[in-house]
Coordinates of C-alpha atoms and ligand atoms in Angstrom, one line a residue:
M1 CA 0.1 0.0 -0.2
L2 CA 1.2 3.5 -1.0
G3 CA 1.9 7.1 1.8
L4 CA -1.2 9.0 0.8
M5 CA 0.6 11.9 1.0
Q6 CA 1.9 14.8 -1.4
D7 CA 3.9 13.9 -4.3
R8 CA 6.1 17.8 -4.3
P9 CA 9.8 17.0 -6.7
L10 CA 11.8 18.3 -4.4
L11 CA 13.3 20.8 -7.2
I12 CA 17.0 23.9 -7.4
S13 CA 14.0 26.3 -8.4
S14 CA 11.3 25.7 -5.2
L15 CA 15.0 27.2 -3.2
L16 CA 14.5 30.1 -5.6
A17 CA 11.4 30.7 -4.3
Y18 CA 11.0 30.4 -0.2
A19 CA 14.6 32.5 -0.3
E20 CA 12.7 35.0 -2.3
T21 CA 9.4 34.7 0.4
Y22 CA 11.2 33.8 3.0
H23 CA 14.7 35.9 3.2
G24 CA 14.2 37.8 0.4
A25 CA 15.9 41.4 2.4
T26 CA 18.6 38.9 2.6
P27 CA 22.1 39.8 0.9
I28 CA 24.1 39.1 -1.9
V29 CA 27.1 40.1 -2.2
S30 CA 29.4 39.8 -5.7
R31 CA 32.3 41.3 -6.0
D32 CA 32.8 42.3 -9.5
S33 CA 36.1 41.8 -12.1
D34 CA 37.5 45.9 -11.0
G35 CA 37.0 45.2 -7.3
S36 CA 33.9 47.6 -7.0
I37 CA 30.7 45.6 -5.0
F38 CA 28.1 44.4 -6.1
R39 CA 24.5 44.5 -3.6
Y40 CA 21.5 42.9 -3.5
D41 CA 18.8 40.0 -2.4
Y42 CA 17.3 37.4 -2.6
T43 CA 13.9 38.7 -4.0
S44 CA 16.8 40.5 -6.7
L45 CA 18.2 37.3 -7.7
G46 CA 14.4 36.1 -8.2
V47 CA 13.8 39.0 -10.4
R48 CA 16.9 38.6 -12.3
A49 CA 16.6 34.9 -11.9
R50 CA 12.9 34.7 -13.8
K51 CA 14.8 38.0 -16.5
L52 CA 17.4 34.9 -17.9
A53 CA 15.1 32.4 -17.3
N54 CA 13.0 33.9 -20.7
V55 CA 16.6 35.1 -22.0
L56 CA 17.6 31.2 -22.2
L57 CA 13.5 30.1 -23.6
S58 CA 14.5 32.9 -26.4
L59 CA 17.6 31.9 -26.6
G60 CA 16.2 28.5 -28.1
V61 CA 17.5 26.5 -25.1
K62 CA 15.5 22.9 -24.3
P63 CA 14.9 21.0 -21.1
G64 CA 17.9 18.9 -21.4
D65 CA 20.1 21.1 -23.4
R66 CA 23.7 21.6 -21.6
V67 CA 25.2 26.0 -20.5
A68 CA 29.0 26.2 -20.4
T69 CA 30.4 28.5 -18.2
L70 CA 33.6 29.5 -17.5
A71 CA 33.4 32.1 -14.7
W72 CA 33.6 33.8 -11.3
N73 CA 32.0 33.8 -7.8
T74 CA 29.9 36.5 -9.0
H75 CA 26.1 36.9 -8.6
R76 CA 26.1 37.3 -11.9
H77 CA 26.6 33.7 -12.0
L78 CA 24.5 32.7 -9.5
E79 CA 21.9 33.3 -11.4
L80 CA 22.9 31.2 -13.6
Y81 CA 22.3 28.1 -10.8
F82 CA 19.0 29.1 -10.2
A83 CA 17.8 29.6 -13.7
A84 CA 19.7 27.1 -16.0
S85 CA 18.3 24.1 -13.3
G86 CA 15.6 26.1 -12.8
I87 CA 14.1 26.0 -17.2
G88 CA 15.2 22.1 -17.0
A89 CA 18.3 22.7 -18.8
I90 CA 22.1 21.3 -17.5
L91 CA 24.1 24.3 -15.7
H92 CA 27.6 23.1 -16.8
T93 CA 30.0 24.5 -15.5
V94 CA 33.9 24.7 -16.5
N95 CA 37.5 24.9 -14.3
P96 CA 39.2 27.6 -15.9
R97 CA 41.9 26.2 -14.1
L98 CA 42.1 22.8 -16.9
F99 CA 44.6 22.8 -19.4
T100 CA 42.9 24.2 -23.0
D101 CA 42.9 21.4 -24.5
Q102 CA 40.9 19.0 -21.7
I103 CA 38.4 22.4 -21.6
T104 CA 37.3 22.6 -25.4
Y105 CA 37.7 18.3 -25.0
I106 CA 34.4 19.0 -22.3
L107 CA 32.8 21.9 -23.8
N108 CA 32.6 19.6 -27.4
H109 CA 31.8 15.7 -24.4
A110 CA 28.9 18.2 -23.6
E111 CA 28.3 20.3 -26.3
D112 CA 26.8 22.8 -24.7
S113 CA 25.1 24.7 -26.6
L114 CA 25.6 28.6 -25.4
L115 CA 28.9 29.5 -22.8
F116 CA 28.3 32.3 -20.1
F117 CA 31.9 33.9 -19.8
D118 CA 34.0 36.1 -17.7
L119 CA 35.5 38.8 -19.2
S120 CA 38.9 38.0 -17.9
F121 CA 38.7 34.4 -19.9
T122 CA 37.9 37.0 -23.3
G123 CA 41.0 35.4 -24.8
L124 CA 40.8 32.2 -24.2
V125 CA 37.4 31.8 -25.7
E126 CA 37.9 33.1 -28.6
D127 CA 41.4 31.4 -28.5
I128 CA 39.1 28.7 -28.9
A129 CA 36.4 29.5 -30.8
G130 CA 36.8 27.5 -33.9
Q131 CA 37.4 23.4 -31.6
L132 CA 33.6 24.9 -30.5
P133 CA 30.3 23.2 -30.8
K134 CA 28.7 23.9 -33.9
G135 CA 26.1 26.7 -33.5
I136 CA 27.7 27.3 -29.1
K137 CA 26.9 31.5 -28.5
A138 CA 28.9 33.0 -26.2
I139 CA 27.7 34.9 -23.6
A140 CA 29.6 38.2 -22.0
L141 CA 28.3 38.2 -18.4
A142 CA 29.1 41.5 -18.4
S143 CA 27.1 45.1 -19.3
A144 CA 26.9 46.3 -23.0
A145 CA 29.2 48.9 -22.8
T146 CA 32.0 46.7 -22.0
T147 CA 31.7 43.5 -24.1
P148 CA 34.0 43.2 -26.9
A149 CA 32.7 42.3 -30.4
G150 CA 34.7 39.2 -30.1
K151 CA 38.0 37.9 -32.5
N152 CA 36.7 34.7 -34.3
I153 CA 33.1 34.2 -32.2
A154 CA 29.7 37.0 -31.9
F155 CA 30.0 37.8 -28.7
H156 CA 27.0 38.9 -26.7
S157 CA 26.4 40.6 -22.9
Y158 CA 24.7 39.1 -20.3
E159 CA 23.2 42.8 -19.3
A160 CA 21.7 43.5 -22.6
L161 CA 19.2 40.1 -22.9
L162 CA 18.5 40.3 -19.1
E163 CA 17.9 43.7 -19.7
G164 CA 15.4 43.5 -22.4
A165 CA 13.7 40.4 -21.2
S166 CA 9.8 39.8 -18.4
D167 CA 10.5 38.6 -15.1
Q168 CA 7.2 37.4 -15.3
F169 CA 8.3 33.0 -15.5
D170 CA 6.6 30.2 -13.9
W171 CA 9.7 27.2 -12.5
P172 CA 7.9 24.3 -14.4
H173 CA 7.4 21.2 -12.7
L174 CA 10.0 18.9 -14.1
D175 CA 10.7 15.6 -12.7
E176 CA 13.5 16.1 -9.4
T177 CA 15.3 13.6 -10.7
S178 CA 16.1 14.4 -14.1
A179 CA 19.5 16.5 -14.2
S180 CA 20.7 19.9 -12.8
S181 CA 23.9 20.4 -13.0
L182 CA 27.2 18.7 -14.5
C183 CA 30.8 19.1 -13.0
Y184 CA 33.8 17.5 -14.8
T185 CA 36.6 15.6 -12.4
S186 CA 39.9 16.8 -13.0
G187 CA 40.6 13.3 -13.2
T188 CA 44.2 13.6 -13.6
T189 CA 45.1 10.9 -16.1
G190 CA 42.6 10.3 -18.4
N191 CA 40.3 13.2 -20.5
P192 CA 38.5 14.1 -17.6
K193 CA 34.7 12.7 -16.8
G194 CA 31.8 14.0 -16.1
V195 CA 29.0 13.9 -13.0
L196 CA 25.7 14.1 -13.9
Y197 CA 23.1 15.5 -10.6
S198 CA 19.7 15.4 -9.7
H199 CA 17.0 17.9 -8.6
R200 CA 16.6 16.1 -6.4
S201 CA 20.5 14.8 -5.5
T202 CA 21.0 18.2 -5.5
V203 CA 18.2 19.1 -3.1
L204 CA 19.0 16.6 -1.1
H205 CA 22.7 17.8 -0.6
A206 CA 21.7 20.7 0.3
W207 CA 19.7 19.7 3.3
L208 CA 23.4 17.8 4.9
A209 CA 25.1 21.8 5.1
C210 CA 21.7 22.9 6.5
M211 CA 21.6 20.7 9.6
K212 CA 23.5 20.9 13.2
D213 CA 25.4 18.1 12.9
G214 CA 26.4 19.1 9.0
F215 CA 27.6 22.5 8.3
A216 CA 24.7 24.2 11.0
L217 CA 24.3 26.7 8.0
S218 CA 21.2 29.6 8.3
I219 CA 19.9 32.3 8.7
Q220 CA 22.1 33.9 11.3
D221 CA 26.1 32.9 8.6
S222 CA 27.6 35.0 6.5
V223 CA 29.0 32.6 4.3
M224 CA 32.6 33.5 2.5
L225 CA 32.0 31.5 -0.4
V226 CA 35.7 31.1 -1.7
V227 CA 35.1 28.6 -3.2
P228 CA 34.3 28.6 -6.6
L229 CA 31.7 28.2 -8.1
F230 CA 32.7 25.4 -10.7
H231 CA 34.2 22.8 -8.2
V232 CA 31.9 20.7 -7.8
N233 CA 28.6 23.4 -7.4
A234 CA 31.0 25.3 -4.3
W235 CA 29.5 22.2 -2.6
G236 CA 26.0 23.0 -2.5
I237 CA 26.1 26.1 -0.9
P238 CA 24.7 28.6 -3.5
Y239 CA 21.1 25.7 -2.2
A240 CA 21.9 25.4 1.1
A241 CA 21.7 29.0 1.9
A242 CA 18.9 29.7 -0.5
M243 CA 17.0 27.1 1.9
C244 CA 18.2 29.1 5.3
G245 CA 18.1 32.2 3.5
A246 CA 21.9 32.4 4.7
K247 CA 24.2 36.0 3.2
L248 CA 26.1 34.7 1.1
V249 CA 29.5 37.0 0.1
L250 CA 30.6 36.1 -3.2
P251 CA 35.1 37.4 -4.3
G252 CA 34.6 37.3 -7.3
H253 CA 38.3 36.6 -9.7
A254 CA 40.4 34.8 -8.2
P255 CA 40.4 36.0 -5.0
D256 CA 44.4 36.5 -2.5
G257 CA 44.6 36.8 1.2
K258 CA 43.6 39.9 0.4
V259 CA 40.6 40.4 -1.3
I260 CA 39.0 37.0 1.2
Y261 CA 40.0 38.8 4.2
E262 CA 38.6 42.1 3.4
L263 CA 35.5 41.0 2.7
M264 CA 34.8 38.6 5.5
A265 CA 35.5 42.5 8.2
R266 CA 33.3 44.1 6.3
E267 CA 30.7 42.1 5.1
G268 CA 30.9 40.3 8.7
C269 CA 31.4 36.9 7.3
N270 CA 31.5 34.0 10.1
F271 CA 31.4 31.1 7.9
S272 CA 33.5 30.3 5.2
L273 CA 35.0 27.1 2.9
G274 CA 37.9 26.3 1.3
V275 CA 41.1 24.1 0.2
P276 CA 43.7 23.9 2.1
T277 CA 46.1 26.2 -0.1
I278 CA 43.1 28.9 -0.2
W279 CA 43.8 28.9 4.5
L280 CA 47.5 28.2 3.7
N281 CA 46.8 31.8 1.5
F282 CA 45.4 33.6 4.0
F283 CA 47.3 33.3 7.0
K284 CA 50.6 33.8 4.8
Y285 CA 48.6 37.6 4.3
I286 CA 48.3 38.3 7.8
D287 CA 51.7 37.2 8.2
E288 CA 53.1 39.7 6.3
T289 CA 50.4 42.7 7.6
P290 CA 51.2 43.3 10.8
S291 CA 48.8 45.7 10.6
L292 CA 45.3 44.4 10.1
T293 CA 42.5 44.5 13.1
L294 CA 42.4 41.1 13.6
S295 CA 39.1 41.1 16.1
D296 CA 38.2 42.1 12.4
I297 CA 36.8 38.7 11.1
K298 CA 34.3 37.2 13.1
L299 CA 34.5 33.9 12.0
D300 CA 33.4 30.7 13.7
R301 CA 34.0 28.0 11.5
V302 CA 35.4 27.5 8.3
V303 CA 35.2 23.7 6.2
I304 CA 38.2 22.9 5.3
G305 CA 38.2 20.0 2.3
G306 CA 39.4 19.0 -1.4
S307 CA 42.6 17.7 0.2
A308 CA 43.6 16.9 4.2
A309 CA 42.9 19.6 7.3
P310 CA 46.9 20.3 8.2
R311 CA 46.6 20.5 11.7
S312 CA 48.2 23.3 12.1
V313 CA 45.9 25.3 10.0
I314 CA 43.1 23.5 12.9
E315 CA 45.4 25.0 15.4
R316 CA 45.9 28.7 14.0
F317 CA 42.4 29.7 12.5
H318 CA 40.8 28.0 16.7
A319 CA 44.6 30.8 18.2
T320 CA 43.8 33.5 16.1
F321 CA 39.9 33.6 15.5
G322 CA 38.3 31.1 18.4
A323 CA 36.8 29.4 15.0
F324 CA 36.1 25.8 14.6
V325 CA 37.2 24.1 12.3
I326 CA 34.9 21.4 10.2
Q327 CA 36.7 19.0 8.3
A328 CA 34.8 17.6 5.3
W329 CA 35.5 14.4 2.6
G330 CA 33.8 14.0 -0.3
M331 CA 34.5 13.7 -4.4
S332 CA 32.6 15.7 -7.5
E333 CA 30.6 12.0 -7.8
T334 CA 29.3 12.4 -4.1
S335 CA 27.8 16.2 -4.9
P336 CA 30.7 16.3 -3.0
V337 CA 29.6 15.8 0.9
S338 CA 29.7 12.5 1.9
T339 CA 31.6 13.3 6.1
V340 CA 31.8 15.5 8.3
G341 CA 33.9 16.1 11.8
T342 CA 31.1 17.8 14.1
L343 CA 31.7 16.7 17.2
L344 CA 29.7 14.2 19.7
P345 CA 28.6 15.0 22.7
K346 CA 31.6 12.6 25.4
H347 CA 34.2 15.0 23.2
K348 CA 33.1 18.2 25.5
G349 CA 35.2 19.3 28.0
L350 CA 38.0 16.9 26.4
P351 CA 41.4 19.1 26.1
L352 CA 42.3 21.3 22.7
E353 CA 44.6 18.2 21.7
K354 CA 42.2 16.0 21.8
I355 CA 39.1 17.9 20.5
V356 CA 42.6 18.5 17.5
D357 CA 42.8 14.8 17.0
I358 CA 39.4 14.7 16.2
Q359 CA 39.0 17.8 13.4
V360 CA 42.1 16.5 11.9
K361 CA 39.8 12.6 10.8
Q362 CA 37.7 13.8 7.6
G363 CA 34.5 12.9 10.7
R364 CA 31.2 10.7 9.8
A365 CA 29.1 9.7 7.4
M366 CA 25.5 12.1 7.4
F367 CA 22.6 10.4 7.3
G368 CA 21.5 8.5 3.7
V369 CA 25.5 8.3 3.0
E370 CA 26.8 4.4 3.7
L371 CA 30.5 4.2 4.3
K372 CA 32.3 0.6 4.1
I373 CA 35.9 -0.1 3.9
V374 CA 37.3 -3.0 2.1
D375 CA 40.6 -5.1 1.0
D376 CA 41.5 -5.9 -1.9
D377 CA 39.8 -8.6 -2.7
H378 CA 37.4 -6.6 -2.1
K379 CA 36.2 -8.1 1.5
E380 CA 35.0 -5.8 4.5
L381 CA 37.0 -4.3 6.4
P382 CA 36.6 -3.7 10.5
K383 CA 36.7 -0.6 11.9
D384 CA 38.2 0.0 14.1
G385 CA 40.0 3.0 13.2
T386 CA 42.9 1.1 12.6
V387 CA 42.8 -1.5 9.7
S388 CA 42.6 0.6 6.7
G389 CA 41.5 -0.9 2.8
H390 CA 39.9 1.1 -0.1
L391 CA 36.6 3.3 1.0
L392 CA 33.7 2.5 -0.9
V393 CA 30.6 5.0 -0.7
R394 CA 26.7 4.4 -1.7
G395 CA 23.5 7.4 -1.0
P396 CA 21.1 9.5 -3.0
W397 CA 23.6 11.1 -3.8
V398 CA 26.4 9.9 -5.3
T399 CA 26.7 9.0 -8.5
A400 CA 24.9 5.9 -10.4
G401 CA 27.1 6.5 -14.3
Y402 CA 29.0 9.6 -15.6
F403 CA 27.8 11.2 -18.4
K404 CA 27.3 9.1 -21.7
G405 CA 28.8 6.3 -20.2
E406 CA 32.1 7.1 -19.7
G407 CA 34.0 4.7 -17.9
G408 CA 31.3 1.8 -18.4
K409 CA 29.6 1.2 -15.0
V410 CA 31.0 2.1 -12.0
L411 CA 28.9 1.0 -9.1
D412 CA 29.7 -2.9 -7.3
A413 CA 26.3 -5.2 -7.3
E414 CA 25.1 -4.2 -4.5
G415 CA 25.3 -0.3 -5.8
W416 CA 28.8 0.5 -4.3
F417 CA 31.2 3.4 -5.7
S418 CA 35.2 3.1 -4.9
T419 CA 36.8 5.9 -4.4
G420 CA 40.0 5.7 -5.0
D421 CA 40.2 6.7 -1.4
V422 CA 42.3 4.1 1.0
A423 CA 41.0 5.1 5.1
T424 CA 40.4 3.7 8.8
I425 CA 37.1 3.9 9.9
D426 CA 36.4 3.9 14.0
S427 CA 33.9 3.2 15.8
D428 CA 32.1 6.3 16.1
G429 CA 32.3 6.4 12.3
Y430 CA 34.7 8.9 12.4
V431 CA 37.1 8.4 8.5
Q432 CA 39.5 8.8 8.3
L433 CA 41.8 8.7 4.8
T434 CA 45.3 7.7 4.9
D435 CA 46.0 8.0 0.9
R436 CA 44.9 8.3 -3.1
S437 CA 45.4 4.7 -3.4
K438 CA 47.6 5.3 -5.9
D439 CA 49.6 7.6 -3.8
I440 CA 50.5 6.2 -1.2
I441 CA 53.5 4.5 -0.5
K442 CA 54.3 1.3 -0.6
S443 CA 57.6 0.3 2.1
G444 CA 58.9 -2.3 1.6
G445 CA 55.8 -4.3 1.5
E446 CA 54.3 -2.4 5.0
W447 CA 51.6 1.0 3.8
I448 CA 53.2 4.7 5.0
S449 CA 50.8 7.8 4.3
S450 CA 51.7 10.4 2.7
I451 CA 48.7 13.0 4.0
D452 CA 49.7 12.1 7.8
L453 CA 53.7 12.7 6.7
E454 CA 53.5 16.2 5.0
N455 CA 50.4 17.3 7.5
C456 CA 53.0 16.5 9.6
A457 CA 55.2 18.6 7.7
V458 CA 53.5 21.6 7.6
G459 CA 53.8 22.1 11.5
C460 CA 57.6 22.8 11.6
P461 CA 57.8 26.7 11.9
G462 CA 59.1 28.0 8.2
V463 CA 57.3 25.6 5.8
Q464 CA 55.0 27.2 4.1
E465 CA 54.2 24.3 2.1
A466 CA 54.9 19.3 1.9
A467 CA 54.9 18.1 -0.6
V468 CA 55.6 14.0 0.1
I469 CA 56.0 11.2 -3.2
G470 CA 56.7 7.8 -2.7
V471 CA 60.8 7.0 -5.0
A472 CA 61.9 3.6 -6.2
H473 CA 64.3 3.4 -4.0
P474 CA 66.1 0.5 -4.5
K475 CA 65.8 -2.0 -1.2
W476 CA 62.2 -1.1 -0.3
Q477 CA 61.0 -1.1 -3.8
E478 CA 59.4 3.1 -2.2
R479 CA 60.4 5.1 0.4
P480 CA 59.1 9.2 1.4
L481 CA 61.0 11.7 -0.1
L482 CA 58.9 15.1 1.6
L483 CA 59.2 18.7 -0.8
I484 CA 59.0 21.5 1.5
I485 CA 57.8 25.7 0.1
P486 CA 60.2 27.6 2.7
K487 CA 58.3 30.4 4.1
P488 CA 59.5 33.2 3.2
G489 CA 63.4 34.6 4.0
V490 CA 63.4 31.3 5.9
T491 CA 65.9 29.4 5.3
L492 CA 65.7 25.3 6.4
T493 CA 68.0 22.3 6.1
R494 CA 66.9 19.1 6.2
D495 CA 68.0 18.5 9.8
T496 CA 66.3 20.2 10.6
V497 CA 62.5 19.1 10.0
L498 CA 64.0 15.5 10.5
A499 CA 64.5 16.8 13.7
Y500 CA 61.0 18.5 13.9
L501 CA 59.4 15.4 13.0
S502 CA 60.9 13.5 15.2
G503 CA 59.3 11.4 18.2
K504 CA 55.7 12.6 15.8
I505 CA 55.7 9.3 13.1
P506 CA 57.1 6.5 13.9
K507 CA 61.0 5.9 12.8
W508 CA 61.1 4.2 10.0
W509 CA 57.6 6.7 8.0
T510 CA 61.0 9.1 8.4
P511 CA 61.6 10.8 4.8
D512 CA 64.7 9.5 2.7
D513 CA 65.9 12.9 1.6
V514 CA 64.1 17.0 1.8
L515 CA 64.2 18.1 -0.8
F516 CA 63.5 22.4 -0.6
V517 CA 61.7 23.8 -3.6
A518 CA 60.0 27.2 -4.7
E519 CA 56.6 26.2 -5.2
L520 CA 55.0 22.9 -6.5
P521 CA 52.7 21.9 -8.8
H522 CA 48.7 21.7 -8.1
T523 CA 45.0 20.7 -9.7
A524 CA 43.1 22.8 -10.9
T525 CA 41.3 22.3 -7.5
G526 CA 44.0 22.8 -5.7
K527 CA 45.4 19.1 -4.4
L528 CA 49.1 19.2 -5.4
L529 CA 49.5 16.7 -8.2
K530 CA 51.8 14.1 -7.4
M531 CA 52.2 12.7 -10.3
K532 CA 53.8 15.1 -11.7
L533 CA 55.9 15.1 -8.5
R534 CA 57.0 11.4 -8.9
Q535 CA 57.5 12.4 -13.1
Q536 CA 60.3 14.8 -11.5
F537 CA 61.5 13.7 -8.8
G538 CA 61.3 8.9 -8.4
Q539 CA 64.5 8.8 -9.3
H540 CA 65.8 10.8 -7.3
L541 CA 67.3 8.1 -4.4
I542 CA 68.7 6.1 -7.8
T543 CA 70.4 8.4 -9.0
K544 CA 72.1 9.3 -5.8
G545 CA 72.3 6.0 -4.7
G546 CA 70.2 5.3 -2.2
L547 CA 70.4 7.3 0.7
V548 CA 68.4 4.9 2.9
D549 CA 70.2 3.1 6.9
Ligands
AMP601 P1 36.8 16.0 -6.4 O1 36.6 14.7 -6.9 O2 38.2 16.9 -7.1 O3 36.9 17.3 -4.9 O4 38.0 15.2 -5.7 C1 38.0 14.0 -4.3 C2 39.0 14.4 -4.4 O5 39.2 14.3 -3.0 C3 38.4 11.9 -2.8 O6 38.3 11.2 -3.3 C4 39.7 12.3 -2.2 O7 40.7 12.1 -2.2 C5 40.1 14.0 -1.6 N1 39.7 14.7 -1.0 C6 38.6 15.0 -0.1 N2 38.4 15.7 0.5 C7 39.3 15.7 1.1 C8 40.3 15.6 3.0 N3 38.9 16.4 4.0 N4 40.2 15.1 2.9 C9 41.4 14.4 2.5 N5 41.1 14.3 1.6 C10 39.9 14.9 1.1

């Protein structure tokens, strides 16, 4: 027997309609590429999103069509989030940090019919014009006065199109399982693959951010949205903010430590999210600018994900602002948030050091997410916090397959998706990532966690950023090599770094060598590009004659 409750679909347009009705006056602040600040609210977002919906239809966009963006975190990009998905089209956010040939591959694979771009990408769009999908129209996210004519391709002005459009529009009643947005994973090998989210998965995932034991996002919050709108739907925050009426602050074009700091101070931001590199640069700016009045910053929660949150960053947020770091784990394939590092009642009153021990873990599964770890033979392993294995996930916001079937079948017979991460899960359910399976260091048959070593090394005074890779060794197959970017003006030596690590890690994990470098390569989503480091330094110990005792 079926229940007798209404079958109303979970739609992205309903998030916007709710925000307009209940939080219409909540501010949305957006920094334009020239540094100017634009302010409006959820009421005006709704009006402009409806105008944009009419524009999209007039440009011939049909349900299921893909609409691409090459854009920073701005109010116009946010309008596309709601308008494109709202009419039943698919918002395809392209990561501009990818290589140009990956960008053209993605646009063609998705067969995008429109490309919205920020003016800073004008040259890029002109350069790739000949390789874009046939018939695609390019729209500059700019006023008529600032939109160039376009070389090799004609440009339309976003503001001119909106100006002529009606703000009357009824959002269609879509099937909640229809596709709403598309993100390509930035795999380190092979072509990027598309993850296709649905209205239902997006709304369910947004609820998670608003749960008290999730990110506790609420109408009380002023959010500095550092994580890019082109990185897994900015971790779902645009939708969650509309759901709960949180104030959104969008920092625009490639925000650095200074921009983030100043906007946070001016807009009273108490909540933010970003990958570790963002925060390393944020604190670098603070260290280099002694004139700042740190009490201007009202941060109380910061979500760190995408890569492991270093202990030193967690401690620094606490010491500098009294802010609590919530570590979250997930991936494009999981919308992305799957685990969240909030505390249990039994942790109340623990000394700070013990609390940080919990914060360095990747957190516990939120309702809806199921997790398990398995060995190489796919046999389930115990959740004892010690044994590590391949991490599998399933749930209503986890992918069931890639766009156009790329990569074939991705789920096992019971619907589990293999994440490619290696982790332990403890008896409370806290996940601790050991490594990506391809990055783990296999030394004489034992595993060494490159993440643990990096987290420890980054706490060494004078270290700006650290990377650890497994490099070839004649006796042990692989040994850890530590690469360090020192802080400006600091001279570090191999011996000082190794002395710092001593006692903090098992002795046999001690890196066989420490190299000091000016920069480290990152992927388009800010993760260390270890494949490139292995190509460059993989033979380091062999060519040095094997340093190990
Ligand atoms: P992406 O699909 O680009 O978001 O990358 C997903 C991958 O990032 C995951 O499979 C992890 O390897 C890594 N990742 C995400 N969050 C964390 C975290 N909190 N700690 C360590 N690695 C993480």
